[in-house]
Structure formats: structure tokens, C-alpha cells
Coordinates of N, CA and C and ligand atoms in Angstrom, one line a residue:
X1 N 0.1 -21.1 -25.9 CA -0.6 -21.5 -24.8 C 0.0 -22.7 -24.1
X2 N 1.0 -23.2 -24.7 CA 1.6 -24.4 -24.2 C 2.2 -24.2 -22.8
X3 N 2.0 -25.2 -21.9 CA 2.6 -25.1 -20.6 C 1.9 -24.1 -19.6
X4 N 0.8 -23.5 -20.0 CA 0.1 -22.6 -19.1 C -0.3 -23.4 -17.9
X5 N -0.1 -22.8 -16.7 CA -0.5 -23.5 -15.5 C -1.9 -23.1 -15.0
X6 N -2.7 -24.1 -14.8 CA -4.1 -23.8 -14.4 C -4.3 -24.3 -13.0
X7 N -4.7 -23.4 -12.1 CA -5.0 -23.8 -10.7 C -6.5 -24.1 -10.7
X8 N -6.8 -25.4 -10.3 CA -8.2 -25.8 -10.2 C -8.6 -25.8 -8.7
X9 N -9.5 -25.0 -8.3 CA -10.0 -24.9 -6.9 C -11.4 -25.5 -6.9
X10 N -11.5 -26.7 -6.5 CA -12.8 -27.5 -6.5 C -12.7 -28.5 -5.4
X11 N -13.8 -28.5 -4.5 CA -13.8 -29.4 -3.4 C -14.4 -30.8 -3.7
X12 N -15.2 -30.9 -4.8 CA -15.7 -32.2 -5.1 C -14.7 -33.0 -5.8
X13 N -14.2 -34.2 -5.2 CA -13.2 -34.9 -5.9 C -13.5 -35.4 -7.3
X14 N -14.7 -35.8 -7.6 CA -15.0 -36.3 -8.9 C -14.9 -35.2 -9.9
X15 N -15.3 -34.0 -9.6 CA -15.3 -32.9 -10.5 C -13.8 -32.4 -10.7
X16 N -13.1 -32.4 -9.5 CA -11.7 -31.9 -9.6 C -10.9 -32.9 -10.5
X17 N -11.2 -34.2 -10.4 CA -10.6 -35.2 -11.2 C -10.9 -34.9 -12.7
X18 N -12.2 -34.7 -13.0 CA -12.6 -34.5 -14.4 C -11.9 -33.2 -15.0
X19 N -11.9 -32.1 -14.2 CA -11.3 -30.9 -14.6 C -9.8 -31.1 -14.9
X20 N -9.1 -31.8 -13.9 CA -7.7 -32.0 -14.1 C -7.4 -32.8 -15.4
X21 N -8.2 -33.9 -15.6 CA -8.0 -34.7 -16.8 C -8.1 -33.9 -18.0
X22 N -9.2 -33.1 -18.1 CA -9.4 -32.3 -19.3 C -8.3 -31.2 -19.5
X23 N -7.9 -30.6 -18.5 CA -6.9 -29.5 -18.5 C -5.6 -30.1 -19.0
X24 N -5.2 -31.3 -18.5 CA -3.9 -32.0 -18.9 C -4.0 -32.5 -20.3
X25 N -5.2 -33.1 -20.6 CA -5.4 -33.6 -22.0 C -5.2 -32.5 -23.0
X26 N -5.5 -31.2 -22.7 CA -5.4 -30.1 -23.6 C -3.9 -29.6 -23.6
X27 N -3.0 -30.2 -22.8 CA -1.6 -29.8 -22.8 C -1.3 -28.8 -21.8
X28 N -2.2 -28.4 -20.9 CA -1.8 -27.5 -19.8 C -1.3 -28.2 -18.6
X29 N -0.7 -27.5 -17.7 CA -0.3 -28.1 -16.4 C -1.4 -27.8 -15.4
X30 N -1.7 -28.8 -14.6 CA -2.8 -28.6 -13.6 C -2.2 -28.6 -12.2
X31 N -2.7 -27.5 -11.4 CA -2.4 -27.4 -10.0 C -3.7 -27.6 -9.3
X32 N -3.7 -28.3 -8.2 CA -5.0 -28.6 -7.6 C -5.1 -28.2 -6.2
X33 N -6.3 -27.7 -5.8 CA -6.6 -27.3 -4.5 C -8.1 -27.6 -4.2
X34 N -8.4 -27.9 -2.9 CA -9.8 -28.2 -2.6 C -10.4 -27.2 -1.7
X35 N -9.7 -26.2 -1.3 CA -10.3 -25.1 -0.5 C -9.4 -23.9 -0.6
X36 N -9.8 -22.8 0.1 CA -9.1 -21.5 0.0 C -7.7 -21.7 0.5
X37 N -7.5 -22.4 1.6 CA -6.1 -22.5 2.2 C -5.2 -23.2 1.2
X38 N -5.6 -24.3 0.7 CA -4.7 -25.0 -0.2 C -4.5 -24.3 -1.5
X39 N -5.5 -23.5 -1.9 CA -5.3 -22.6 -3.1 C -4.2 -21.6 -2.9
X40 N -4.2 -21.0 -1.7 CA -3.1 -20.0 -1.4 C -1.7 -20.7 -1.3
X41 N -1.8 -21.9 -0.7 CA -0.5 -22.7 -0.6 C 0.1 -23.0 -2.0
X42 N -0.8 -23.4 -2.9 CA -0.3 -23.6 -4.3 C 0.3 -22.4 -4.9
X43 N -0.5 -21.3 -4.7 CA -0.1 -20.0 -5.3 C 1.3 -19.5 -4.8
X44 N 1.5 -19.8 -3.5 CA 2.8 -19.4 -2.9 C 4.0 -20.1 -3.6
X45 N 3.8 -21.3 -4.1 CA 5.0 -22.0 -4.8 C 4.9 -21.9 -6.3
X46 N 3.7 -21.9 -6.9 CA 3.6 -21.7 -8.3 C 2.5 -20.7 -8.7
X47 N 2.9 -19.7 -9.3 CA 1.9 -18.7 -9.7 C 1.2 -19.2 -10.9
X48 N -0.1 -19.4 -10.9 CA -0.8 -20.0 -12.1 C -1.1 -18.9 -13.1
X49 N -1.3 -19.3 -14.3 CA -1.7 -18.4 -15.4 C -3.2 -18.2 -15.5
X50 N -3.9 -19.1 -14.9 CA -5.4 -19.0 -14.9 C -5.9 -19.8 -13.7
X51 N -7.0 -19.3 -13.1 CA -7.6 -20.0 -12.0 C -9.0 -20.4 -12.3
X52 N -9.3 -21.7 -12.2 CA -10.7 -22.2 -12.3 C -11.2 -22.4 -10.9
X53 N -12.3 -21.6 -10.6 CA -12.7 -21.5 -9.2 C -14.1 -21.9 -9.0
X54 N -14.3 -22.9 -8.2 CA -15.7 -23.3 -7.9 C -16.4 -22.3 -7.0
X55 N -17.7 -22.2 -7.3 CA -18.6 -21.2 -6.6 C -18.8 -21.6 -5.1
X56 N -19.0 -22.9 -4.9 CA -19.3 -23.3 -3.5 C -18.1 -24.1 -3.0
X57 N -17.4 -23.5 -2.0 CA -16.3 -24.1 -1.4 C -16.5 -24.3 0.1
X58 N -15.8 -25.2 0.8 CA -16.0 -25.3 2.2 C -15.5 -24.0 2.9
X59 N -16.3 -23.5 3.8 CA -16.0 -22.4 4.6 C -15.9 -21.0 3.9
X60 N -16.0 -21.1 2.6 CA -15.9 -19.8 1.9 C -16.7 -20.0 0.5
X61 N -16.7 -18.9 -0.2 CA -17.3 -19.1 -1.5 C -16.3 -18.7 -2.6
X62 N -16.5 -19.1 -3.8 CA -15.6 -18.8 -4.9 C -15.6 -17.3 -5.1
X63 N -16.7 -16.6 -4.8 CA -16.8 -15.2 -5.0 C -15.9 -14.4 -4.1
X64 N -16.0 -14.9 -2.8 CA -15.1 -14.2 -1.8 C -13.6 -14.5 -2.1
X65 N -13.3 -15.7 -2.5 CA -11.9 -16.0 -2.9 C -11.5 -15.2 -4.1
X66 N -12.4 -15.0 -5.1 CA -12.1 -14.2 -6.3 C -11.7 -12.8 -5.8
X67 N -12.5 -12.3 -4.9 CA -12.2 -10.9 -4.4 C -10.9 -10.8 -3.7
X68 N -10.5 -11.9 -3.0 CA -9.2 -11.9 -2.3 C -8.1 -11.9 -3.4
X69 N -8.3 -12.8 -4.4 CA -7.3 -12.8 -5.5 C -7.1 -11.4 -6.1
X70 N -8.2 -10.7 -6.3 CA -8.1 -9.4 -6.9 C -7.4 -8.4 -6.0
X71 N -7.5 -8.6 -4.7 CA -6.9 -7.6 -3.8 C -5.5 -7.9 -3.5
X72 N -4.9 -9.0 -3.9 CA -3.5 -9.4 -3.6 C -2.6 -9.0 -4.8
X73 N -1.5 -8.4 -4.5 CA -0.6 -7.9 -5.5 C -0.1 -9.0 -6.5
X74 N 0.1 -10.2 -5.9 CA 0.6 -11.3 -6.8 C -0.4 -11.8 -7.7
X75 N -1.7 -11.8 -7.3 CA -2.7 -12.6 -8.0 C -3.7 -11.7 -8.7
X76 N -3.5 -10.4 -8.5 CA -4.6 -9.5 -9.0 C -4.8 -9.5 -10.5
X77 N -3.8 -9.9 -11.3 CA -3.9 -9.9 -12.8 C -4.2 -11.3 -13.3
X78 N -4.3 -12.3 -12.5 CA -4.5 -13.7 -13.0 C -6.0 -13.9 -13.4
X79 N -6.2 -14.3 -14.6 CA -7.6 -14.4 -15.0 C -8.3 -15.6 -14.2
X80 N -9.6 -15.4 -13.9 CA -10.4 -16.3 -13.1 C -11.6 -16.7 -13.9
X81 N -11.9 -18.0 -14.0 CA -13.1 -18.5 -14.5 C -13.9 -19.2 -13.4
X82 N -15.1 -18.7 -13.1 CA -15.9 -19.3 -12.0 C -16.7 -20.4 -12.5
X83 N -16.7 -21.5 -11.7 CA -17.6 -22.7 -12.0 C -18.8 -22.7 -11.1
X84 N -19.9 -22.8 -11.7 CA -21.1 -22.8 -10.8 C -22.2 -23.8 -11.3
X85 N -22.9 -24.3 -10.3 CA -24.0 -25.2 -10.6 C -25.2 -24.4 -10.9
X86 N -25.2 -23.1 -10.5 CA -26.4 -22.3 -10.7 C -26.4 -21.7 -12.1
X87 N -27.6 -21.4 -12.6 CA -27.6 -20.9 -13.9 C -28.2 -19.5 -14.0
X88 N -28.6 -19.0 -12.8 CA -29.4 -17.7 -12.9 C -28.6 -16.5 -13.1
X89 N -29.2 -15.5 -13.7 CA -28.6 -14.3 -14.1 C -27.9 -13.5 -13.0
X90 N -28.6 -13.5 -11.8 CA -28.1 -12.8 -10.7 C -26.8 -13.3 -10.2
X91 N -26.6 -14.7 -10.2 CA -25.4 -15.3 -9.8 C -24.2 -15.0 -10.8
X92 N -24.6 -15.0 -12.0 CA -23.6 -14.7 -13.1 C -23.1 -13.3 -12.9
X93 N -24.0 -12.3 -12.6 CA -23.6 -10.9 -12.4 C -22.7 -10.8 -11.1
X94 N -23.1 -11.5 -10.0 CA -22.3 -11.5 -8.8 C -20.9 -12.0 -9.1
X95 N -20.8 -13.1 -9.8 CA -19.5 -13.7 -10.1 C -18.6 -12.8 -10.9
X96 N -19.2 -12.1 -11.9 CA -18.4 -11.2 -12.7 C -18.0 -10.0 -11.9
X97 N -18.9 -9.5 -11.1 CA -18.6 -8.3 -10.3 C -17.5 -8.6 -9.3
X98 N -17.3 -9.9 -8.9 CA -16.3 -10.2 -7.9 C -14.9 -10.1 -8.6
X99 N -14.9 -10.0 -9.9 CA -13.6 -9.8 -10.5 C -13.3 -11.0 -11.4
X100 N -14.2 -12.0 -11.5 CA -14.0 -13.1 -12.4 C -14.0 -12.6 -13.9
X101 N -13.3 -13.3 -14.8 CA -13.3 -12.9 -16.2 C -14.3 -13.6 -17.0
X102 N -14.7 -14.8 -16.5 CA -15.7 -15.6 -17.3 C -16.3 -16.5 -16.3
X103 N -17.4 -17.2 -16.7 CA -18.0 -18.1 -15.8 C -18.6 -19.2 -16.6
X104 N -18.7 -20.4 -16.0 CA -19.2 -21.6 -16.7 C -20.1 -22.4 -15.8
X105 N -21.2 -22.8 -16.3 CA -22.2 -23.5 -15.5 C -22.0 -25.0 -15.6
X106 N -22.1 -25.7 -14.4 CA -22.0 -27.2 -14.4 C -23.4 -27.7 -14.7
X107 N -23.6 -28.8 -15.4 CA -22.5 -29.6 -16.0 C -22.1 -28.9 -17.3
X108 N -20.8 -28.9 -17.6 CA -20.2 -28.3 -18.8 C -19.7 -29.3 -19.7
X109 N -19.6 -29.0 -21.0 CA -18.9 -30.0 -21.9 C -17.4 -29.6 -21.8
X110 N -16.5 -30.6 -21.9 CA -15.1 -30.3 -21.9 C -14.7 -29.4 -23.1
X111 N -15.4 -29.5 -24.2 CA -15.1 -28.6 -25.3 C -15.3 -27.1 -25.0
X112 N -16.5 -26.9 -24.3 CA -16.9 -25.5 -24.0 C -15.8 -25.0 -22.9
X113 N -15.5 -25.9 -22.0 CA -14.6 -25.4 -20.9 C -13.2 -25.0 -21.6
X114 N -12.7 -25.9 -22.5 CA -11.4 -25.6 -23.1 C -11.5 -24.3 -23.9
X115 N -12.6 -24.2 -24.7 CA -12.7 -23.0 -25.5 C -12.7 -21.7 -24.6
X116 N -13.3 -21.8 -23.5 CA -13.3 -20.6 -22.6 C -11.9 -20.4 -22.0
X117 N -11.3 -21.4 -21.6 CA -9.9 -21.3 -21.0 C -9.0 -20.7 -22.1
X118 N -9.1 -21.2 -23.3 CA -8.2 -20.6 -24.3 C -8.5 -19.2 -24.6
X119 N -9.8 -18.8 -24.7 CA -10.1 -17.5 -25.0 C -9.6 -16.5 -23.9
X120 N -9.8 -16.9 -22.6 CA -9.4 -16.1 -21.5 C -7.8 -15.9 -21.5
X121 N -7.1 -17.0 -21.8 CA -5.7 -17.0 -21.8 C -5.2 -16.1 -23.0
X122 N -5.8 -16.2 -24.1 CA -5.4 -15.3 -25.2 C -5.5 -13.9 -24.9
X123 N -6.6 -13.5 -24.2 CA -6.8 -12.1 -23.8 C -5.8 -11.7 -22.8
X124 N -5.5 -12.5 -21.8 CA -4.7 -12.1 -20.6 C -3.2 -12.4 -20.6
X125 N -2.8 -13.5 -21.3 CA -1.5 -13.9 -21.2 C -0.8 -14.0 -22.6
X126 N -0.5 -12.8 -23.2 CA 0.0 -12.9 -24.6 C 1.2 -13.7 -24.8
X127 N 2.1 -13.8 -23.7 CA 3.3 -14.6 -23.9 C 3.0 -16.1 -24.0
X128 N 1.8 -16.5 -23.7 CA 1.4 -17.9 -23.8 C 1.0 -18.2 -25.3
X129 N 0.7 -17.1 -26.0 CA 0.2 -17.3 -27.4 C 1.3 -17.8 -28.3
X130 N 1.0 -18.5 -29.4 CA 2.0 -19.0 -30.3 C 2.2 -18.1 -31.5
X131 N 1.6 -16.9 -31.4 CA 1.8 -16.0 -32.5 C 3.2 -15.3 -32.5
X132 N 3.7 -15.1 -33.7 CA 5.0 -14.4 -33.8 C 4.9 -13.0 -33.3
X133 N 5.8 -12.5 -32.5 CA 5.8 -11.1 -32.1 C 7.0 -10.4 -32.7
X134 N 6.8 -9.1 -33.0 CA 7.9 -8.3 -33.6 C 7.9 -7.0 -32.9
X135 N 9.1 -6.5 -32.5 CA 9.3 -5.2 -31.9 C 10.7 -4.8 -32.0
X136 N 11.0 -3.5 -32.3 CA 12.3 -3.0 -32.3 C 13.3 -3.7 -33.3
X137 N 12.7 -4.2 -34.4 CA 13.6 -4.9 -35.3 C 13.8 -6.4 -35.0
X138 N 13.3 -6.8 -33.9 CA 13.4 -8.3 -33.5 C 12.1 -9.0 -33.9
X139 N 12.3 -10.2 -34.2 CA 11.1 -11.1 -34.5 C 11.3 -12.4 -33.7
X140 N 10.3 -12.8 -33.0 CA 10.3 -14.0 -32.2 C 9.2 -14.9 -32.5
X141 N 9.5 -16.1 -32.9 CA 8.5 -17.1 -33.2 C 8.4 -18.2 -32.1
X142 N 7.3 -18.3 -31.3 CA 7.2 -19.3 -30.3 C 7.1 -20.7 -30.9
X143 N 6.6 -20.8 -32.1 CA 6.4 -22.2 -32.6 C 7.7 -22.8 -33.1
X144 N 8.5 -21.9 -33.8 CA 9.8 -22.5 -34.3 C 10.9 -22.2 -33.3
X145 N 10.6 -21.5 -32.2 CA 11.6 -21.2 -31.2 C 12.8 -20.4 -31.8
X146 N 12.5 -19.5 -32.7 CA 13.6 -18.8 -33.4 C 13.4 -17.3 -33.1
X147 N 14.6 -16.6 -33.0 CA 14.6 -15.2 -32.9 C 15.5 -14.6 -34.0
X148 N 15.0 -13.6 -34.7 CA 15.8 -13.0 -35.7 C 15.8 -11.5 -35.5
X149 N 17.0 -10.9 -35.8 CA 17.2 -9.5 -35.7 C 17.4 -9.0 -37.1
X150 N 16.5 -8.3 -37.7 CA 16.6 -7.8 -39.1 C 17.0 -8.9 -40.0
X151 N 16.4 -10.1 -39.8 CA 16.7 -11.2 -40.6 C 17.8 -12.2 -40.1
X152 N 18.7 -11.7 -39.3 CA 19.8 -12.5 -38.8 C 19.4 -13.3 -37.6
X153 N 19.8 -14.5 -37.5 CA 19.5 -15.4 -36.4 C 20.1 -15.0 -35.1
X154 N 19.4 -15.1 -33.9 CA 19.9 -14.8 -32.6 C 19.8 -16.0 -31.8
X155 N 21.0 -16.5 -31.2 CA 21.0 -17.7 -30.4 C 20.7 -17.4 -29.0
X156 N 19.6 -18.0 -28.4 CA 19.2 -17.8 -27.1 C 19.0 -19.1 -26.3
X157 N 19.4 -19.1 -25.0 CA 19.0 -20.3 -24.2 C 17.5 -20.2 -23.9
X158 N 17.0 -21.4 -23.4 CA 15.5 -21.4 -23.1 C 15.0 -20.3 -22.2
X159 N 15.8 -20.0 -21.1 CA 15.3 -19.0 -20.2 C 15.3 -17.6 -20.8
X160 N 16.4 -17.3 -21.6 CA 16.5 -16.0 -22.3 C 15.4 -15.9 -23.3
X161 N 15.1 -17.0 -23.9 CA 14.0 -17.0 -24.9 C 12.7 -16.6 -24.3
X162 N 12.4 -17.3 -23.1 CA 11.1 -16.9 -22.4 C 11.1 -15.5 -21.9
X163 N 12.2 -15.1 -21.4 CA 12.4 -13.7 -20.9 C 12.1 -12.7 -22.0
X164 N 12.7 -12.9 -23.2 CA 12.6 -12.0 -24.3 C 11.1 -12.0 -24.8
X165 N 10.5 -13.2 -24.8 CA 9.1 -13.3 -25.2 C 8.2 -12.5 -24.3
X166 N 8.5 -12.7 -23.0 CA 7.7 -11.9 -22.0 C 7.9 -10.4 -22.3
X167 N 9.1 -10.0 -22.4 CA 9.4 -8.5 -22.6 C 8.7 -8.0 -23.9
X168 N 8.8 -8.8 -25.0 CA 8.3 -8.3 -26.2 C 6.8 -8.2 -26.2
X169 N 6.1 -9.0 -25.4 CA 4.7 -9.0 -25.3 C 4.2 -8.0 -24.2
X170 N 5.2 -7.4 -23.5 CA 4.9 -6.4 -22.5 C 5.8 -5.2 -22.6
X171 N 6.0 -4.8 -23.8 CA 7.0 -3.7 -24.0 C 6.6 -2.4 -23.3
X172 N 7.6 -1.6 -23.0 CA 7.5 -0.3 -22.4 C 7.0 -0.3 -21.0
X173 N 6.9 -1.4 -20.3 CA 6.5 -1.5 -18.9 C 7.7 -2.0 -18.1
X174 N 7.8 -1.4 -16.9 CA 8.9 -1.8 -16.0 C 8.5 -3.0 -15.1
X175 N 9.3 -4.0 -15.0 CA 9.0 -5.1 -14.2 C 10.1 -5.3 -13.1
X176 N 9.7 -5.5 -11.9 CA 10.7 -5.8 -10.8 C 11.2 -7.3 -11.0
X177 N 12.3 -7.6 -10.3 CA 12.9 -8.9 -10.4 C 11.8 -9.9 -9.9
X178 N 11.1 -9.6 -8.8 CA 10.1 -10.5 -8.3 C 9.0 -10.7 -9.3
X179 N 8.6 -9.7 -10.0 CA 7.5 -9.8 -11.0 C 8.0 -10.7 -12.2
X180 N 9.3 -10.5 -12.6 CA 9.9 -11.3 -13.6 C 10.0 -12.8 -13.2
X181 N 10.3 -13.0 -12.0 CA 10.4 -14.4 -11.5 C 9.0 -15.1 -11.6
X182 N 8.0 -14.3 -11.2 CA 6.6 -14.8 -11.2 C 6.2 -15.1 -12.6
X183 N 6.5 -14.2 -13.5 CA 6.0 -14.2 -14.9 C 6.8 -15.2 -15.8
X184 N 8.1 -15.2 -15.6 CA 8.9 -16.0 -16.6 C 9.3 -17.3 -16.0
X185 N 9.6 -17.3 -14.7 CA 10.0 -18.6 -14.0 C 8.8 -19.3 -13.5
X186 N 7.8 -18.5 -13.1 CA 6.5 -19.1 -12.6 C 6.6 -19.4 -11.1
X187 N 7.6 -18.9 -10.5 CA 7.7 -19.1 -9.0 C 8.7 -18.0 -8.5
X188 N 8.5 -17.6 -7.2 CA 9.5 -16.7 -6.7 C 10.1 -17.3 -5.4
X189 N 9.8 -18.6 -5.2 CA 10.2 -19.2 -3.9 C 11.6 -19.8 -4.0
X190 N 11.9 -20.6 -5.1 CA 13.1 -21.4 -5.1 C 14.2 -20.7 -5.9
X191 N 13.9 -19.6 -6.5 CA 14.9 -18.9 -7.3 C 15.3 -17.6 -6.7
X192 N 16.6 -17.3 -6.7 CA 17.0 -16.0 -6.1 C 16.8 -14.9 -7.1
X193 N 16.6 -13.7 -6.6 CA 16.4 -12.5 -7.5 C 17.6 -12.3 -8.4
X194 N 18.8 -12.6 -7.8 CA 20.1 -12.4 -8.6 C 20.0 -13.2 -9.9
X195 N 19.3 -14.4 -9.9 CA 19.2 -15.2 -11.1 C 18.6 -14.4 -12.3
X196 N 17.7 -13.5 -12.0 CA 17.1 -12.6 -13.0 C 18.3 -11.8 -13.7
X197 N 19.1 -11.2 -12.8 CA 20.2 -10.4 -13.4 C 21.1 -11.2 -14.3
X198 N 21.4 -12.4 -13.9 CA 22.3 -13.3 -14.7 C 21.7 -13.5 -16.1
X199 N 20.4 -13.8 -16.1 CA 19.7 -14.1 -17.4 C 19.6 -12.8 -18.2
X200 N 19.4 -11.7 -17.6 CA 19.3 -10.4 -18.3 C 20.7 -10.2 -19.0
X201 N 21.7 -10.4 -18.2 CA 23.1 -10.2 -18.8 C 23.3 -11.1 -20.0
X202 N 22.8 -12.4 -19.9 CA 23.0 -13.3 -21.0 C 22.1 -12.9 -22.2
X203 N 21.0 -12.4 -21.9 CA 20.1 -11.9 -23.0 C 20.7 -10.7 -23.7
X204 N 21.3 -9.8 -23.0 CA 21.9 -8.6 -23.6 C 23.1 -9.1 -24.4
X205 N 23.9 -10.0 -23.8 CA 25.1 -10.5 -24.6 C 24.7 -11.1 -25.9
X206 N 23.6 -11.8 -25.9 CA 23.1 -12.4 -27.2 C 22.6 -11.4 -28.2
X207 N 22.1 -10.3 -27.7 CA 21.6 -9.2 -28.6 C 22.7 -8.2 -29.0
X208 N 23.8 -8.3 -28.3 CA 24.9 -7.3 -28.6 C 25.4 -7.4 -30.0
X209 N 25.7 -8.6 -30.5 CA 26.3 -8.7 -31.9 C 25.4 -8.0 -32.9
X210 N 24.1 -8.0 -32.7 CA 23.2 -7.3 -33.6 C 22.8 -5.9 -33.2
X211 N 23.5 -5.5 -32.2 CA 23.4 -4.1 -31.6 C 21.9 -3.8 -31.2
X212 N 21.4 -4.8 -30.5 CA 20.0 -4.6 -29.9 C 20.0 -4.8 -28.4
X213 N 21.1 -4.8 -27.8 CA 21.1 -5.0 -26.3 C 20.5 -3.9 -25.6
X214 N 20.5 -2.7 -26.3 CA 19.9 -1.5 -25.6 C 18.4 -1.6 -25.5
X215 N 17.8 -2.6 -26.1 CA 16.3 -2.8 -26.0 C 16.0 -3.2 -24.6
X216 N 16.9 -3.9 -23.9 CA 16.7 -4.4 -22.5 C 17.3 -3.3 -21.6
X217 N 16.4 -2.5 -21.0 CA 16.9 -1.4 -20.2 C 16.8 -1.6 -18.7
X218 N 17.8 -1.1 -17.9 CA 17.7 -1.2 -16.5 C 17.0 0.1 -16.0
X219 N 16.1 -0.1 -15.1 CA 15.4 1.1 -14.5 C 15.8 1.1 -13.0
X220 N 16.7 2.0 -12.7 CA 17.3 2.0 -11.4 C 16.3 2.0 -10.3
X221 N 16.5 1.0 -9.3 CA 15.6 0.9 -8.2 C 14.3 0.3 -8.5
X222 N 14.0 0.0 -9.8 CA 12.7 -0.6 -10.1 C 12.8 -2.0 -10.7
X223 N 13.7 -2.1 -11.7 CA 13.8 -3.4 -12.4 C 14.2 -3.2 -13.9
X224 N 13.5 -3.9 -14.8 CA 13.9 -3.9 -16.2 C 12.7 -3.6 -17.1
X225 N 13.1 -3.1 -18.2 CA 12.0 -2.8 -19.2 C 12.6 -3.1 -20.6
X226 N 11.7 -3.6 -21.5 CA 11.9 -3.7 -22.9 C 11.4 -2.5 -23.6
X227 N 12.2 -1.7 -24.2 CA 11.7 -0.5 -24.8 C 12.4 -0.2 -26.1
X228 N 11.7 0.2 -27.1 CA 12.2 0.5 -28.4 C 12.6 2.0 -28.6
X229 N 12.4 2.7 -27.5 CA 12.7 4.2 -27.6 C 13.9 4.5 -26.6
Ligands
CA1 CA1 -18.1 -27.2 -4.6

């Protein structure tokens, strides 16, 4: 879960401050926005791993914004937790129907907030988890930062390590260069798509001595896939 980016969309400065403090205290990176426009601005430069979204925002509501996030190709899979001062059942249902994954009522305890953030991230962002993953004879440990191939060590640079971690937790699915930039680099603005090809080449070169470079497959016209078959 380390380094997960959390976008906090909250217009009340005191609450935004409190949320930011707690999120950073827990070791996450905090991105801040006070309305819909600034939320989209943040998303354009850094794709968050989770969005904390206030129910009542200037000129719009969290529910409307949640629906917009669900309708946009870049943000449709980002988990959302709605923050609300209301406690009634009808609002909870509305919030969840808008596409939010969870919801928390103000005032909340920091412990409850963090427990919910961690639970949602565990469900949605497996590459943020610190659990060891194994696939196709490879084993990757996020805590020790080690990769082994049938017991033998594989030397990877930090970007190749993150790339492999993402692939191994999302095996058998094709990802475009843009999607990989979003998911592994966390942005698609300042990095060229060719950068992805460079790191794919390095990753394959590192896997070649153990004869596992064929796990990283090129899908013509679409992108790349990690596949054991
Ligand atoms: Ca508000």
C-alpha cells in the first residue's frame, strides 16, 4: 500500500487539512482539490489510486462527480470513498448507486477512515499490496524488493520492478502504453509512450537469462500482456 496516491476532494479547508494530515501520517501521498474543476486538474497530471470525495461540493455534488469519474475511461476503475455529514440510509444508497465503493459519515475517527481506505485499496489495487506474488515460475516480494525465478535471483531496476509487479497482479490482460503509464508511472503527461517500450525491453533483458522473457508479450496494435501461456 506504500506510496498509494489519494485524491482528497473537499471544499472545507479544516476538513481537507485533517484528511491530508491523516492520509500522509499513514504513509500515503495526498493530492488535494476543493471542487470538481480542481479535482479534474489533479487527475490530468497524477492519476490517483483512490479518491476521497465529499458529498457536498460547491456547484456540484460528490454523487454527480462520482458518476462522472465512473463515465471517464481514465478514472472509471479508481475506487471512491464518499464522505458525508448525513447518516441516513437513503443517502448511503444514493452514494453507492453513483458508483462509490464505500462511504463514511462525518465526523469520523482517523482509525476508521484509514481502515476503510486500506480495505478498499486491498480490493482494488493489488499491486499496492505488500503480499508476495507468484506466476509463471517467478516470485516477487514487494517488502524485500526481490524477484526470483525458480529460486534464482533476478536483478531489476525500480521501474522494471514496478512494471513486473503490475503485470504479475494483472496477468493475462492486455494494457496499452497509456494505461501502463497511468498504472505504473502514475501519470501520462510528462512521460512519452516510447518510455514504456524502453522499460519493457529492459524487463525482458533481465528475464532472458532465466528464459522467462516470453512472459512479457507484445500484442500488436494494443500493447503488452503478462501471460504464462
Ligand atoms: Ca463540503
